Amino acid sequence: MPLSPHEVDLFEDSRARLEAIAYRLLGSTSDAEDAVQDTFLRWQAADREHVETPEAWLTKVLTNLCLNQLTSARARRETYVGTWLPEPVLAGDRMLGPADTAEQRESVSMAVLTLMERLSARERVVYVLREAFGHSHGEIAEILEITESNCQQIYRRAKQHVAGDRARAEVDGAAARKVVEEFLAAAVSGEIERLVKLLTDDAMSAGDGGGKIPARATPIIGALAVARFLRGLFKPTDAKWDIVGGSPALYVDVVNGAPAVVVVVGDRVVGVMSLEVTSQGVAAVRIQVNPDKLERATRQWAVSEHGEPFLEAL
């Protein structure tokens, strides 16, 4: 039967939450949108008179669609050119979902989205639904069709995997933004010593060009090695500007809930440098330059307030 206006409204009222769940599970806004659209088609085809709790029904359908996507995504990433990184999402995008608690904010950070790649598909679902959306173990167990005790075990295991590499104490947003500004000033100046002081000893840098934009295939480890790489990255050359279509402007903005450097040429976002800032310094630099993963950021950039650039042009 065709959807009634009320049934359409029920779905639309859940759309933002479904997108936020799917993005955390898949690390891709386009894949998240596809999963939500597939959920809508199943809602349309369902025997809706027998659906007692539409929100729970939609969450279960979406979750199972994402589980299938995660399985195929892992296979695709085995042949992905270079390092795979999650798609960055600018502040204000509804895809980020709830951000009322520290757990919700952290669950959408680049650091945690990257760490969640280590989890099994089921561990990722349990972690996301529990940490970011506050579902009970009973509710998650029903979605996955497992026992509640099994769900609790999976959650403990997932949390250990994610928390194991996140022992550093975090700094507040204002302090983090100041560090990013200092970091960017040092990187543009080419002064390696200034950069090294801002990085943790075990700092890491990784880039994702998707085979379309040149990016280092393997991560760089260590403060001095990362600083040297960044000095070269920020050194202006005609060859670099030919790749991105012009001399870029650099903005300090918020991406996935944390300060970052947004690189813009004209009206296009051509790069996002997400910094993992801790009380010890910058622990990780994740650079997204794959144009396929910057399309949504470009659309959001065009309609958002982002102030004056930190640097007008390199």
mmCIF file with all atom_site columns, C-alpha atoms in Angstrom, residues 152-244:
data_model
loop_
_atom_site.group_PDB
_atom_site.id
_atom_site.type_symbol
_atom_site.label_atom_id
_atom_site.label_alt_id
_atom_site.label_comp_id
_atom_site.label_asym_id
_atom_site.label_entity_id
_atom_site.label_seq_id
_atom_site.pdbx_PDB_ins_code
_atom_site.Cartn_x
_atom_site.Cartn_y
_atom_site.Cartn_z
_atom_site.occupancy
_atom_site.B_iso_or_equiv
_atom_site.pdbx_formal_charge
_atom_site.auth_seq_id
_atom_site.auth_comp_id
_atom_site.auth_asym_id
_atom_site.auth_atom_id
_atom_site.pdbx_PDB_model_num
ATOM 1  C CA . GLN A 1 152 ? 27.399 -7.078 26.655  1.00 0.00 ? 152 GLN A CA 1
ATOM 2  C CA . GLN A 1 153 ? 30.462 -9.196 25.858  1.00 0.00 ? 153 GLN A CA 1
ATOM 3  C CA . ILE A 1 154 ? 30.710 -7.746 22.360  1.00 0.00 ? 154 ILE A CA 1
ATOM 4  C CA . TYR A 1 155 ? 30.425 -4.221 23.757  1.00 0.00 ? 155 TYR A CA 1
ATOM 5  C CA . ARG A 1 156 ? 33.194 -4.769 26.311  1.00 0.00 ? 156 ARG A CA 1
ATOM 6  C CA . ARG A 1 157 ? 35.446 -6.196 23.617  1.00 0.00 ? 157 ARG A CA 1
ATOM 7  C CA . ALA A 1 158 ? 34.717 -3.337 21.211  1.00 0.00 ? 158 ALA A CA 1
ATOM 8  C CA . LYS A 1 159 ? 35.284 -0.681 23.877  1.00 0.00 ? 159 LYS A CA 1
ATOM 9  C CA . GLN A 1 160 ? 38.619 -2.227 24.819  1.00 0.00 ? 160 GLN A CA 1
ATOM 10 C CA . HIS A 1 161 ? 39.753 -2.166 21.176  1.00 0.00 ? 161 HIS A CA 1
ATOM 11 C CA . VAL A 1 162 ? 38.749 1.474  20.718  1.00 0.00 ? 162 VAL A CA 1
ATOM 12 C CA . ALA A 1 163 ? 39.921 2.736  24.114  1.00 0.00 ? 163 ALA A CA 1
ATOM 13 C CA . GLY A 1 164 ? 43.201 0.825  24.032  1.00 0.00 ? 164 GLY A CA 1
ATOM 14 C CA . ASP A 1 165 ? 44.900 3.398  21.821  1.00 0.00 ? 165 ASP A CA 1
ATOM 15 C CA . ARG A 1 166 ? 43.242 6.426  23.422  1.00 0.00 ? 166 ARG A CA 1
ATOM 16 C CA . ALA A 1 167 ? 44.923 6.720  26.818  1.00 0.00 ? 167 ALA A CA 1
ATOM 17 C CA . ARG A 1 168 ? 45.950 10.369 26.333  1.00 0.00 ? 168 ARG A CA 1
ATOM 18 C CA . ALA A 1 169 ? 43.869 13.014 28.108  1.00 0.00 ? 169 ALA A CA 1
ATOM 19 C CA . GLU A 1 170 ? 41.945 15.275 25.755  1.00 0.00 ? 170 GLU A CA 1
ATOM 20 C CA . VAL A 1 171 ? 42.093 19.083 25.762  1.00 0.00 ? 171 VAL A CA 1
ATOM 21 C CA . ASP A 1 172 ? 39.139 21.459 25.497  1.00 0.00 ? 172 ASP A CA 1
ATOM 22 C CA . GLY A 1 173 ? 37.995 22.836 22.138  1.00 0.00 ? 173 GLY A CA 1
ATOM 23 C CA . ALA A 1 174 ? 39.414 26.366 22.559  1.00 0.00 ? 174 ALA A CA 1
ATOM 24 C CA . ALA A 1 175 ? 42.848 25.057 23.526  1.00 0.00 ? 175 ALA A CA 1
ATOM 25 C CA . ALA A 1 176 ? 42.755 22.554 20.664  1.00 0.00 ? 176 ALA A CA 1
ATOM 26 C CA . ARG A 1 177 ? 41.907 25.286 18.157  1.00 0.00 ? 177 ARG A CA 1
ATOM 27 C CA . LYS A 1 178 ? 44.849 27.376 19.404  1.00 0.00 ? 178 LYS A CA 1
ATOM 28 C CA . VAL A 1 179 ? 47.164 24.395 18.916  1.00 0.00 ? 179 VAL A CA 1
ATOM 29 C CA . VAL A 1 180 ? 45.850 23.960 15.358  1.00 0.00 ? 180 VAL A CA 1
ATOM 30 C CA . GLU A 1 181 ? 46.536 27.620 14.588  1.00 0.00 ? 181 GLU A CA 1
ATOM 31 C CA . GLU A 1 182 ? 50.061 27.320 15.980  1.00 0.00 ? 182 GLU A CA 1
ATOM 32 C CA . PHE A 1 183 ? 50.524 24.096 14.056  1.00 0.00 ? 183 PHE A CA 1
ATOM 33 C CA . LEU A 1 184 ? 49.405 25.682 10.796  1.00 0.00 ? 184 LEU A CA 1
ATOM 34 C CA . ALA A 1 185 ? 51.643 28.725 11.310  1.00 0.00 ? 185 ALA A CA 1
ATOM 35 C CA . ALA A 1 186 ? 54.622 26.453 11.940  1.00 0.00 ? 186 ALA A CA 1
ATOM 36 C CA . ALA A 1 187 ? 53.840 24.235 8.946   1.00 0.00 ? 187 ALA A CA 1
ATOM 37 C CA . VAL A 1 188 ? 53.512 27.191 6.577   1.00 0.00 ? 188 VAL A CA 1
ATOM 38 C CA . SER A 1 189 ? 56.732 28.750 7.893   1.00 0.00 ? 189 SER A CA 1
ATOM 39 C CA . GLY A 1 190 ? 58.646 25.547 7.182   1.00 0.00 ? 190 GLY A CA 1
ATOM 40 C CA . GLU A 1 191 ? 60.289 25.603 10.620  1.00 0.00 ? 191 GLU A CA 1
ATOM 41 C CA . ILE A 1 192 ? 60.676 21.933 11.519  1.00 0.00 ? 192 ILE A CA 1
ATOM 42 C CA . GLU A 1 193 ? 61.683 22.611 15.120  1.00 0.00 ? 193 GLU A CA 1
ATOM 43 C CA . ARG A 1 194 ? 58.430 24.505 15.791  1.00 0.00 ? 194 ARG A CA 1
ATOM 44 C CA . LEU A 1 195 ? 56.424 21.650 14.296  1.00 0.00 ? 195 LEU A CA 1
ATOM 45 C CA . VAL A 1 196 ? 58.246 18.959 16.275  1.00 0.00 ? 196 VAL A CA 1
ATOM 46 C CA . LYS A 1 197 ? 57.469 20.763 19.544  1.00 0.00 ? 197 LYS A CA 1
ATOM 47 C CA . LEU A 1 198 ? 53.753 20.703 18.697  1.00 0.00 ? 198 LEU A CA 1
ATOM 48 C CA . LEU A 1 199 ? 53.718 16.974 17.882  1.00 0.00 ? 199 LEU A CA 1
ATOM 49 C CA . THR A 1 200 ? 53.763 14.027 20.275  1.00 0.00 ? 200 THR A CA 1
ATOM 50 C CA . ASP A 1 201 ? 56.845 11.806 20.037  1.00 0.00 ? 201 ASP A CA 1
ATOM 51 C CA . ASP A 1 202 ? 54.812 9.033  18.420  1.00 0.00 ? 202 ASP A CA 1
ATOM 52 C CA . ALA A 1 203 ? 52.789 11.311 16.148  1.00 0.00 ? 203 ALA A CA 1
ATOM 53 C CA . MET A 1 204 ? 51.321 9.765  13.005  1.00 0.00 ? 204 MET A CA 1
ATOM 54 C CA . SER A 1 205 ? 50.352 11.188 9.627   1.00 0.00 ? 205 SER A CA 1
ATOM 55 C CA . ALA A 1 206 ? 48.202 9.407  7.026   1.00 0.00 ? 206 ALA A CA 1
ATOM 56 C CA . GLY A 1 207 ? 46.663 10.574 3.765   1.00 0.00 ? 207 GLY A CA 1
ATOM 57 C CA . ASP A 1 208 ? 43.844 9.345  1.540   1.00 0.00 ? 208 ASP A CA 1
ATOM 58 C CA . GLY A 1 209 ? 43.921 10.270 -2.125  1.00 0.00 ? 209 GLY A CA 1
ATOM 59 C CA . GLY A 1 210 ? 41.908 7.303  -3.341  1.00 0.00 ? 210 GLY A CA 1
ATOM 60 C CA . GLY A 1 211 ? 44.268 6.880  -6.286  1.00 0.00 ? 211 GLY A CA 1
ATOM 61 C CA . LYS A 1 212 ? 42.975 10.170 -7.735  1.00 0.00 ? 212 LYS A CA 1
ATOM 62 C CA . ILE A 1 213 ? 45.186 12.670 -5.911  1.00 0.00 ? 213 ILE A CA 1
ATOM 63 C CA . PRO A 1 214 ? 48.792 11.852 -4.942  1.00 0.00 ? 214 PRO A CA 1
ATOM 64 C CA . ALA A 1 215 ? 49.005 10.773 -1.303  1.00 0.00 ? 215 ALA A CA 1
ATOM 65 C CA . ARG A 1 216 ? 51.567 8.758  0.593   1.00 0.00 ? 216 ARG A CA 1
ATOM 66 C CA . ALA A 1 217 ? 50.503 5.099  0.569   1.00 0.00 ? 217 ALA A CA 1
ATOM 67 C CA . THR A 1 218 ? 51.640 4.285  4.120   1.00 0.00 ? 218 THR A CA 1
ATOM 68 C CA . PRO A 1 219 ? 51.432 6.250  7.379   1.00 0.00 ? 219 PRO A CA 1
ATOM 69 C CA . ILE A 1 220 ? 54.397 8.276  8.633   1.00 0.00 ? 220 ILE A CA 1
ATOM 70 C CA . ILE A 1 221 ? 55.370 7.701  12.268  1.00 0.00 ? 221 ILE A CA 1
ATOM 71 C CA . GLY A 1 222 ? 57.381 9.900  14.622  1.00 0.00 ? 222 GLY A CA 1
ATOM 72 C CA . ALA A 1 223 ? 57.432 13.649 15.293  1.00 0.00 ? 223 ALA A CA 1
ATOM 73 C CA . LEU A 1 224 ? 60.508 14.460 13.199  1.00 0.00 ? 224 LEU A CA 1
ATOM 74 C CA . ALA A 1 225 ? 59.394 12.370 10.207  1.00 0.00 ? 225 ALA A CA 1
ATOM 75 C CA . VAL A 1 226 ? 55.897 13.909 10.293  1.00 0.00 ? 226 VAL A CA 1
ATOM 76 C CA . ALA A 1 227 ? 57.322 17.431 10.607  1.00 0.00 ? 227 ALA A CA 1
ATOM 77 C CA . ARG A 1 228 ? 59.598 16.919 7.611   1.00 0.00 ? 228 ARG A CA 1
ATOM 78 C CA . PHE A 1 229 ? 56.711 15.542 5.562   1.00 0.00 ? 229 PHE A CA 1
ATOM 79 C CA . LEU A 1 230 ? 54.485 18.488 6.453   1.00 0.00 ? 230 LEU A CA 1
ATOM 80 C CA . ARG A 1 231 ? 57.187 20.999 5.625   1.00 0.00 ? 231 ARG A CA 1
ATOM 81 C CA . GLY A 1 232 ? 57.318 19.561 2.120   1.00 0.00 ? 232 GLY A CA 1
ATOM 82 C CA . LEU A 1 233 ? 53.536 19.361 1.874   1.00 0.00 ? 233 LEU A CA 1
ATOM 83 C CA . PHE A 1 234 ? 53.062 23.054 2.662   1.00 0.00 ? 234 PHE A CA 1
ATOM 84 C CA . LYS A 1 235 ? 55.853 24.238 0.389   1.00 0.00 ? 235 LYS A CA 1
ATOM 85 C CA . PRO A 1 236 ? 54.179 25.972 -2.590  1.00 0.00 ? 236 PRO A CA 1
ATOM 86 C CA . THR A 1 237 ? 54.911 24.586 -6.056  1.00 0.00 ? 237 THR A CA 1
ATOM 87 C CA . ASP A 1 238 ? 53.200 25.021 -9.405  1.00 0.00 ? 238 ASP A CA 1
ATOM 88 C CA . ALA A 1 239 ? 52.900 21.234 -9.750  1.00 0.00 ? 239 ALA A CA 1
ATOM 89 C CA . LYS A 1 240 ? 50.855 20.993 -6.530  1.00 0.00 ? 240 LYS A CA 1
ATOM 90 C CA . TRP A 1 241 ? 48.561 23.816 -7.506  1.00 0.00 ? 241 TRP A CA 1
ATOM 91 C CA . ASP A 1 242 ? 47.997 22.264 -10.940 1.00 0.00 ? 242 ASP A CA 1
ATOM 92 C CA . ILE A 1 243 ? 46.732 19.117 -9.200  1.00 0.00 ? 243 ILE A CA 1
ATOM 93 C CA . VAL A 1 244 ? 44.145 20.953 -7.082  1.00 0.00 ? 244 VAL A CA 1
#
